[in-house]
PDB file of C-alpha atoms in Angstrom:
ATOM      1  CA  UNK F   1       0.000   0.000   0.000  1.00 57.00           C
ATOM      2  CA  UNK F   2       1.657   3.268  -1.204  1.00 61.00           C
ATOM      3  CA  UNK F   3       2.024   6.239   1.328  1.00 84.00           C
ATOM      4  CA  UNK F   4       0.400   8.776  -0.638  1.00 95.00           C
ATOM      5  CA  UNK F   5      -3.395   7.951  -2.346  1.00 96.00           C
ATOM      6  CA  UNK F   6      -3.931   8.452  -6.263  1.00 97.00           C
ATOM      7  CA  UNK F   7      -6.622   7.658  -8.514  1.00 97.00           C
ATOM      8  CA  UNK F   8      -6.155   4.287 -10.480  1.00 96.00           C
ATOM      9  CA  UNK F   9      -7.046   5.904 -13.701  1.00 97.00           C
ATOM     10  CA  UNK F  10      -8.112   9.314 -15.318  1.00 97.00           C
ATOM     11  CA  UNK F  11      -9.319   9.660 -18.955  1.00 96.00           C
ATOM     12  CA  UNK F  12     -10.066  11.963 -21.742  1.00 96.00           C
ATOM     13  CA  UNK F  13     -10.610  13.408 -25.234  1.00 96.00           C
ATOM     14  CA  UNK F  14      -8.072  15.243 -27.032  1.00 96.00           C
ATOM     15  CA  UNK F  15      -7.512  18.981 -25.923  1.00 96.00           C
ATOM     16  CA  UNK F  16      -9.643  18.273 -22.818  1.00 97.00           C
ATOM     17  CA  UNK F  17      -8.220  19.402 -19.370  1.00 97.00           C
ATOM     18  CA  UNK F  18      -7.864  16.633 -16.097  1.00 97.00           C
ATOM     19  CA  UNK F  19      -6.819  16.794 -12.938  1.00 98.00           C
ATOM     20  CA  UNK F  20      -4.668  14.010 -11.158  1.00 98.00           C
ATOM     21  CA  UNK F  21      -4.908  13.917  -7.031  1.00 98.00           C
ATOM     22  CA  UNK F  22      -2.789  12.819  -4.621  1.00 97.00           C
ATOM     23  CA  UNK F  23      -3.768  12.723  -0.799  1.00 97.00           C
ATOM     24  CA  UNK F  24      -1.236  12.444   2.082  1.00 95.00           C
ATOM     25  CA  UNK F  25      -1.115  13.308   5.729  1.00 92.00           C
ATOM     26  CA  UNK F  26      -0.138  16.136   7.827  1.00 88.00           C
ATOM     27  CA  UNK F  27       3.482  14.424   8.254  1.00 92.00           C
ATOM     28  CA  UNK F  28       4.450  14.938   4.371  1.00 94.00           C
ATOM     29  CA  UNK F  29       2.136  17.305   1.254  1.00 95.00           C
ATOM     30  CA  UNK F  30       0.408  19.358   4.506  1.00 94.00           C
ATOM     31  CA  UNK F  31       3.875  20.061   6.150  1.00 93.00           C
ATOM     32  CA  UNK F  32       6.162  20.593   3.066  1.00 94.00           C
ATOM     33  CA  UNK F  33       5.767  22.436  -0.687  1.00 95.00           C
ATOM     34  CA  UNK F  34       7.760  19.341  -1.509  1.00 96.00           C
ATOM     35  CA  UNK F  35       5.434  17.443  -4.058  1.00 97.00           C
ATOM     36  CA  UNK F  36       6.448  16.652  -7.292  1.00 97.00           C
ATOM     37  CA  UNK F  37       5.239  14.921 -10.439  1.00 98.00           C
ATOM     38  CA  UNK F  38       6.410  12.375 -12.247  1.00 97.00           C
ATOM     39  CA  UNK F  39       5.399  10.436 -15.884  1.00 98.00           C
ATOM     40  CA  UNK F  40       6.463   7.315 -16.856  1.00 97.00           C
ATOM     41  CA  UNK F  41       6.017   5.477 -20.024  1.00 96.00           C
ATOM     42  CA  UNK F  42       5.858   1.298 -20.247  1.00 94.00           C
ATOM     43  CA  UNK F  43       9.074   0.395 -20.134  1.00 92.00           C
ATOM     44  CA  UNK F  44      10.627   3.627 -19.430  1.00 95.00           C
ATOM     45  CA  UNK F  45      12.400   5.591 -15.949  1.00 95.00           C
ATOM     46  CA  UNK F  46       9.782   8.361 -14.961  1.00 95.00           C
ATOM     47  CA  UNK F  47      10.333  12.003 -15.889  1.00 97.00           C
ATOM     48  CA  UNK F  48      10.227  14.774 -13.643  1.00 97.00           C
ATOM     49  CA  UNK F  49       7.074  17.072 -14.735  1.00 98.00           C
ATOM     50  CA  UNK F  50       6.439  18.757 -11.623  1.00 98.00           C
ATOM     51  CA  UNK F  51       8.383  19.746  -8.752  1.00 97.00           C
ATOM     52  CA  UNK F  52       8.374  22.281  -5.356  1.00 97.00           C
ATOM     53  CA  UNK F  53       4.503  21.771  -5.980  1.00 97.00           C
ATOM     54  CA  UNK F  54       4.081  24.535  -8.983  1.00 97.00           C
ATOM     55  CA  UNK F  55       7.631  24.216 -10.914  1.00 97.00           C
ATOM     56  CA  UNK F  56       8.045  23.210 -14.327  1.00 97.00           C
ATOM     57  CA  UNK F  57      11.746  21.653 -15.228  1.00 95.00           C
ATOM     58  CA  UNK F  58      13.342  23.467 -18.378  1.00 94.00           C
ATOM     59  CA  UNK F  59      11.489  20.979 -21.682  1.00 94.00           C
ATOM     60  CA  UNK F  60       8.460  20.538 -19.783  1.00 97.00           C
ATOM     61  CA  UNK F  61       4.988  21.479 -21.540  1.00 96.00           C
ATOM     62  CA  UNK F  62       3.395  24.241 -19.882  1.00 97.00           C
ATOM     63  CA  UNK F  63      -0.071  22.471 -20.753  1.00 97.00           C
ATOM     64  CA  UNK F  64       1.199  20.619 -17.121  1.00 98.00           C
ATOM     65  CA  UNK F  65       0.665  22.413 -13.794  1.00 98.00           C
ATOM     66  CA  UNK F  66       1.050  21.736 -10.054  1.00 98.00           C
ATOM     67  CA  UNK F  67      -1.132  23.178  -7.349  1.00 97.00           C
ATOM     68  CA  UNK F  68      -1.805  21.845  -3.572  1.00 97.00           C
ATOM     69  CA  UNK F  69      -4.351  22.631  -1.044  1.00 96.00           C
ATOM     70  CA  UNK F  70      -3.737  20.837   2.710  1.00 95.00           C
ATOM     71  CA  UNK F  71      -2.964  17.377   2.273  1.00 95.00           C
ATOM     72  CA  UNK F  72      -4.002  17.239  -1.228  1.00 97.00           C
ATOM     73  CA  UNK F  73      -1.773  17.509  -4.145  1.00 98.00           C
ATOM     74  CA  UNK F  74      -2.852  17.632  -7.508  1.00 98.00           C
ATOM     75  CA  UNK F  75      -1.548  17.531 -11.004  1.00 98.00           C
ATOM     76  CA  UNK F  76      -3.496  19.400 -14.168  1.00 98.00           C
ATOM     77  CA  UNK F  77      -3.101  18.680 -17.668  1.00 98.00           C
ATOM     78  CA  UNK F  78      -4.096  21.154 -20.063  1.00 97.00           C
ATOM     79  CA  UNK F  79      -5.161  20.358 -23.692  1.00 96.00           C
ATOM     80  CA  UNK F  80      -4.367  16.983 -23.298  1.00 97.00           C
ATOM     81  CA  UNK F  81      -2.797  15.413 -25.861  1.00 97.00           C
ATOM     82  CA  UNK F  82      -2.325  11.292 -27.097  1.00 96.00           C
ATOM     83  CA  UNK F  83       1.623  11.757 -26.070  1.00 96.00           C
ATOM     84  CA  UNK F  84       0.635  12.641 -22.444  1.00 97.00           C
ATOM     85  CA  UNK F  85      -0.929   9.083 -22.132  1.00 97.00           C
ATOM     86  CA  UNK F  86       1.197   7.027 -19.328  1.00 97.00           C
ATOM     87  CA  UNK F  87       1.561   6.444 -15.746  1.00 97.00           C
ATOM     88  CA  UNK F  88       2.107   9.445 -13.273  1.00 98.00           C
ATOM     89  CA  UNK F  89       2.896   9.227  -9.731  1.00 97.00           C
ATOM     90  CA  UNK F  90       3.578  11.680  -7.027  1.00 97.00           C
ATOM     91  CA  UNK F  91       5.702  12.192  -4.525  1.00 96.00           C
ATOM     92  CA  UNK F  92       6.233  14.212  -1.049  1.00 96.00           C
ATOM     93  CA  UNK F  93       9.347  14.394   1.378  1.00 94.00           C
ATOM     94  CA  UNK F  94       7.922  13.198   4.478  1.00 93.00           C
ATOM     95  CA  UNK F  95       8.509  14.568   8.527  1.00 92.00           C
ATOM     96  CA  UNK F  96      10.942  11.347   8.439  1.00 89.00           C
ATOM     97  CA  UNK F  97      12.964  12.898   6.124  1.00 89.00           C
ATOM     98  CA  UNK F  98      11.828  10.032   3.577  1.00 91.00           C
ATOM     99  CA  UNK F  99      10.453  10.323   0.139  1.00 93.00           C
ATOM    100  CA  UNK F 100       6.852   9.153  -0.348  1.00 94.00           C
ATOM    101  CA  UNK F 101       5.420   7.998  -2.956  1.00 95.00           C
ATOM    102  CA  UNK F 102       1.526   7.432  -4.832  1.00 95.00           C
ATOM    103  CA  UNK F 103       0.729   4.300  -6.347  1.00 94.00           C
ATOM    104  CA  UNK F 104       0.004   5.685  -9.572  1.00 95.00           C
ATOM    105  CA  UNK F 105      -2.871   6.841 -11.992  1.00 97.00           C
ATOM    106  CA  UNK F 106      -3.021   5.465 -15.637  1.00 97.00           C
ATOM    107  CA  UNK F 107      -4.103   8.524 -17.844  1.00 98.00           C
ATOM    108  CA  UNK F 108      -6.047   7.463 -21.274  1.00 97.00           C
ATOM    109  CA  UNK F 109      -6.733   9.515 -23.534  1.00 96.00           C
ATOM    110  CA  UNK F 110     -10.207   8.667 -25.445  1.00 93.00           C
TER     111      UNK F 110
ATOM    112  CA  UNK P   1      25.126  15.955 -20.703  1.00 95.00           C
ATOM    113  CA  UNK P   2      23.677  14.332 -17.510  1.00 96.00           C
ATOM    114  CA  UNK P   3      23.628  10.454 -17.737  1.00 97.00           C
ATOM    115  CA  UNK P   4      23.509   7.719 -15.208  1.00 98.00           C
ATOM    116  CA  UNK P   5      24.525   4.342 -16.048  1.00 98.00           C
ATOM    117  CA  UNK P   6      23.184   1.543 -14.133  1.00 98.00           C
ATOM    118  CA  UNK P   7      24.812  -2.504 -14.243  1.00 98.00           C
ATOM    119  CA  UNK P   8      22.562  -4.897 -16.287  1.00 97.00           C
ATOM    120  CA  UNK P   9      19.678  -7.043 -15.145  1.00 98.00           C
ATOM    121  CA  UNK P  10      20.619  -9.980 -12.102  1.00 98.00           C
ATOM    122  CA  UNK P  11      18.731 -13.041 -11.455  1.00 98.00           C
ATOM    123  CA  UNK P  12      18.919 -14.035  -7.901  1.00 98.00           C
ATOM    124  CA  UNK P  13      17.727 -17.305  -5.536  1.00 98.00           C
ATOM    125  CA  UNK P  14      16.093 -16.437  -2.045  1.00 97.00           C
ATOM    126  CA  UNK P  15      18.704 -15.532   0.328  1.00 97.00           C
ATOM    127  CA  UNK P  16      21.391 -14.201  -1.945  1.00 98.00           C
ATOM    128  CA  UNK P  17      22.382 -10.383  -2.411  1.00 98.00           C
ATOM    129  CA  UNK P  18      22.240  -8.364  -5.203  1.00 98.00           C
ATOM    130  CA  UNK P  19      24.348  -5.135  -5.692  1.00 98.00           C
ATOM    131  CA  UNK P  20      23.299  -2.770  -8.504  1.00 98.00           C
ATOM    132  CA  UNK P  21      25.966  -0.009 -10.129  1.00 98.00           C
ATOM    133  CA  UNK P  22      24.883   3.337 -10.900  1.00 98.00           C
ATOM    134  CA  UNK P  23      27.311   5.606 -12.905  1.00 98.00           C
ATOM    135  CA  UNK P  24      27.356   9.342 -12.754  1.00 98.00           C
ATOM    136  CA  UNK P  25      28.596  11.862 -15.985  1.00 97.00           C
ATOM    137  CA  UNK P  26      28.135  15.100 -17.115  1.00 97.00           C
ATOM    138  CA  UNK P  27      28.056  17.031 -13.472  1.00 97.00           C
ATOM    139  CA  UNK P  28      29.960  17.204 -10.374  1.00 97.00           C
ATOM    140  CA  UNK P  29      29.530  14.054  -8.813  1.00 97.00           C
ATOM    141  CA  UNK P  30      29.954  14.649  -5.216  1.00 96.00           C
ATOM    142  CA  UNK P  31      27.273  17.919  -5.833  1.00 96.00           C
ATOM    143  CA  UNK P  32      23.652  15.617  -5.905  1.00 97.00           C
ATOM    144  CA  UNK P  33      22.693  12.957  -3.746  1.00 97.00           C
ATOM    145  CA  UNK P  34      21.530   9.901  -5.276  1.00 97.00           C
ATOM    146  CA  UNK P  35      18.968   8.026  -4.496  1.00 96.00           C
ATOM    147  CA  UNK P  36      17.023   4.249  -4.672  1.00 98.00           C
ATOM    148  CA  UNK P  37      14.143   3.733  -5.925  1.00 97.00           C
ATOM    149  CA  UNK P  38      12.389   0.266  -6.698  1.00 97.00           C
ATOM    150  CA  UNK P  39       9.099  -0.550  -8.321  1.00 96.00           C
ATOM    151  CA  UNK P  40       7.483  -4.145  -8.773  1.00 95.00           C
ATOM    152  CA  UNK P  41       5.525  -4.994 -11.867  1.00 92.00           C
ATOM    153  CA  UNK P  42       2.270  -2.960 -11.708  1.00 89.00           C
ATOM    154  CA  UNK P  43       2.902  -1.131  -8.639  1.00 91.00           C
ATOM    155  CA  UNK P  44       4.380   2.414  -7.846  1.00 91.00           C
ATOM    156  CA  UNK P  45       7.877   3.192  -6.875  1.00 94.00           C
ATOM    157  CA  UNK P  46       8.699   2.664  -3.873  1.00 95.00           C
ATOM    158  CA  UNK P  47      11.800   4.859  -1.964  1.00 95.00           C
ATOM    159  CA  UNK P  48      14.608   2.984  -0.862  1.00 96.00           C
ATOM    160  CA  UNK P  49      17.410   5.330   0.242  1.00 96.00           C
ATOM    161  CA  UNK P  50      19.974   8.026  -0.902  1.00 95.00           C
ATOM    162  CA  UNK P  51      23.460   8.016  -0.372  1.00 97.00           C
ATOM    163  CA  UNK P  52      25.787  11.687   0.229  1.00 97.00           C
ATOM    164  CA  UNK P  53      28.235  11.281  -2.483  1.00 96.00           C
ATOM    165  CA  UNK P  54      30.540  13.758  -0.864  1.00 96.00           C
ATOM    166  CA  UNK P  55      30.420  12.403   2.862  1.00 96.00           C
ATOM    167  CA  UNK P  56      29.447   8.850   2.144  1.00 96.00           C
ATOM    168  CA  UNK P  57      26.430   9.209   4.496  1.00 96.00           C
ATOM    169  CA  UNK P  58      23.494   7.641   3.838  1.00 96.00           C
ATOM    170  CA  UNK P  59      19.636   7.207   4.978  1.00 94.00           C
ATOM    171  CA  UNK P  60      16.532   4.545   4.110  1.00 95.00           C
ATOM    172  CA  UNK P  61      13.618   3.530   4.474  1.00 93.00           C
ATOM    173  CA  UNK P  62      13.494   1.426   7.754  1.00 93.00           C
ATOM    174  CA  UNK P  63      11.779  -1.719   6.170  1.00 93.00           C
ATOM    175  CA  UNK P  64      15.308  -1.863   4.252  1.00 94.00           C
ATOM    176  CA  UNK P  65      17.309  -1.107   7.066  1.00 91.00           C
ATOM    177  CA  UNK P  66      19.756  -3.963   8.399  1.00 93.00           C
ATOM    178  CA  UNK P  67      19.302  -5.316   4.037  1.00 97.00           C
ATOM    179  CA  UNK P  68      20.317  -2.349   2.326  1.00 98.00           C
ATOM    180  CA  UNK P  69      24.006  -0.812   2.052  1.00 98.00           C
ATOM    181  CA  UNK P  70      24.920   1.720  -0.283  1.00 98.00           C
ATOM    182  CA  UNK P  71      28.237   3.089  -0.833  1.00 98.00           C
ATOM    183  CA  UNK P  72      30.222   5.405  -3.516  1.00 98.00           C
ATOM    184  CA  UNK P  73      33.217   5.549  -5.512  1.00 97.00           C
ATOM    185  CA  UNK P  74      34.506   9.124  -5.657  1.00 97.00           C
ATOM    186  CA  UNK P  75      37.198   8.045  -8.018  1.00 97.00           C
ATOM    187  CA  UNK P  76      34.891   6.649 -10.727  1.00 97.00           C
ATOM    188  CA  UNK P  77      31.986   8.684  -9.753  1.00 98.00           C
ATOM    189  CA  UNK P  78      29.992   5.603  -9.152  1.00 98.00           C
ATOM    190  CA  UNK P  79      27.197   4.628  -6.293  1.00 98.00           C
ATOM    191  CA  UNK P  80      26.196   1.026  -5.315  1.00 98.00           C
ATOM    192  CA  UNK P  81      23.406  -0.492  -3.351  1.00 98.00           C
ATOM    193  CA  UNK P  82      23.503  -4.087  -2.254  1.00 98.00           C
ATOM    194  CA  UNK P  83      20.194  -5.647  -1.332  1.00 98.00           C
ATOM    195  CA  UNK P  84      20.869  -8.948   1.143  1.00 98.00           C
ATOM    196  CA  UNK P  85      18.481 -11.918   2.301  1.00 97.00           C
ATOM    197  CA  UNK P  86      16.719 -11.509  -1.059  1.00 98.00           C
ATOM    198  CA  UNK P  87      12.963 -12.557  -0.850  1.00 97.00           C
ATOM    199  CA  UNK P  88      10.479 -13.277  -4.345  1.00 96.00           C
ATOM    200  CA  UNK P  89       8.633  -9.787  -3.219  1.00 95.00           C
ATOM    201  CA  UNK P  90      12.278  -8.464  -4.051  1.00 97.00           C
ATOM    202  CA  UNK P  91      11.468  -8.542  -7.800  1.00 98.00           C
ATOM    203  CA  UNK P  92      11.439  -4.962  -8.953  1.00 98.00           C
ATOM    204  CA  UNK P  93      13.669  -2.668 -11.930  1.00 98.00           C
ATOM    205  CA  UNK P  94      15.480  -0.812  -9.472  1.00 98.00           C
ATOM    206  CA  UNK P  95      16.492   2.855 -10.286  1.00 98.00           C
ATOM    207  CA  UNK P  96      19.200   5.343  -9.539  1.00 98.00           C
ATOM    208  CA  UNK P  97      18.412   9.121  -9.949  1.00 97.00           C
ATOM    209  CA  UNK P  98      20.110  12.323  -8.782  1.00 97.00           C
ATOM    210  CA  UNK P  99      18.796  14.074  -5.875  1.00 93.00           C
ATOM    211  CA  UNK P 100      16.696  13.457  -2.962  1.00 88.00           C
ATOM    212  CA  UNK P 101      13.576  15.411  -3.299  1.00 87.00           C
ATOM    213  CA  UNK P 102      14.015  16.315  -6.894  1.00 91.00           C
ATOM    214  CA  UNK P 103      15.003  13.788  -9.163  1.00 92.00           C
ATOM    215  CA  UNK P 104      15.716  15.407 -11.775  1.00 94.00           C
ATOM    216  CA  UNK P 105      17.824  12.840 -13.984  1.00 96.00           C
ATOM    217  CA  UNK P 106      17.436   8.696 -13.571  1.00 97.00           C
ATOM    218  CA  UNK P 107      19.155   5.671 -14.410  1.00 97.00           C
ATOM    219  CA  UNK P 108      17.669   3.727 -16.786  1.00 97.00           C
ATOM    220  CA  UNK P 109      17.044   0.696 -14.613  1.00 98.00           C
ATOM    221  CA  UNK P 110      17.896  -2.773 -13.466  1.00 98.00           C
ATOM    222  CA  UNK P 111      15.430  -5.328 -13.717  1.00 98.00           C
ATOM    223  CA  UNK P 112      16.166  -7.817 -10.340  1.00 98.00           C
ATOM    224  CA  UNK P 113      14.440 -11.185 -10.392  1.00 98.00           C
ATOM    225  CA  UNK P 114      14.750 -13.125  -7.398  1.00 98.00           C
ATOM    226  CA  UNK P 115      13.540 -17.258  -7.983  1.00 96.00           C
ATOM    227  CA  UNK P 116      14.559 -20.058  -7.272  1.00 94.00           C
TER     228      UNK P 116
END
């Protein structure tokens, strides 16, 4: 069971928006602006998308964008395109001084 | 340009260890932590550890601790983790990547099966 809660799967049409979530506790997204995003093709290492909550790495799309509210991170993609279908995961540094992680939602797009 | 290299894919039976290379180019090595991270067919990653490249120090996750040891080589700007007492829930690619809370760059992964 994976420390931080996603969504199994998201979906939608081409150039629709959707938002991924990602729920922790008051011991990791709560207590630190230390979420970040990550994709991941089959068969591929993930990608940093996201990270410091709102911060795009240099090559990133700015069709992606990071937000959080409490405990609750979440992940928006913008004009969604069939290249932005794969895994994504999130992750938070925790009051342990650990790194958490989500178990993952499977974006589709229709 | 940033790379990490990581050692090719192991097949292990219970109870043996398993240590996985990960080499560093294209930045100051002893600048970035590096850190574990496994992930089991189907599931999410899961954090293992990082490793201080410059001091040697080194923190993980406490259902690894007492299995896990990772070290560096400053001279060949390499990092190591050695997995002991290998169990079949084991199985996982297991990936390098530079930093601790941003990981920025990755290793392109070593696939560990553990069977007997």
């Amino acid at each position: 069971q994976s420390a931080l809660t996603q969504p199994a799967s998201v979906s939608g049409s081409p150039g629709q928006s959707i938002t991924i979530s990602c729920t922790g506790t008051s011991s990791d997204i709560a207590d630190y602006d230390y979420v970040s995003w990550y994709q991941q093709h089959p068969g591929k290492a993930p990608r940093l998308m996201i990270y410091e909550v709102t911060n795009r790495p240099s090559g990133v799309s700015t069709r992606f964008s990071g937000s959080k509210s409490g405990n609750t991170a979440s992940l928006t993609i913008s004009g969604l395109q069939a290249e932005d279908e794969a895994d994504y995961y999130c992750s938070s540094f925790t009051s342990s001084s650990t790194l958490a992680f989500g178990g993952g939602t499977k974006v589709t797009v229709l | 340009q940033v790379q990490l290299e990581q050692s090719g894919a192991e097949v292990k039976k219970p109870g043996a260890s398993v240590k996985v290379s990960c080499k560093t180019s294209g930045y100051r090595f002893t600048d970035y932590y590096i850190q574990w991270v496994r992930q089991a067919p189907g599931q999410g990653p899961e954090w293992m550890g990082w490793i201080n490249p410059h001091s040697g120090g080194t923190n993980s996750a406490q259902r690894f601790q007492g299995r896990i040891t990772m070290t560096r080589d400053t001279s060949i700007s390499s990092v190591y983790m050695e997995l002991s007492r290998l169990r079949s829930d084991d199985t996982a690619v297991y990936y390098c990547a530079r930093g601790t809370i941003i990981n920025d760059y990755w290793g392109q992964g070593t696939m560990v099966t553990v069977s007997s």
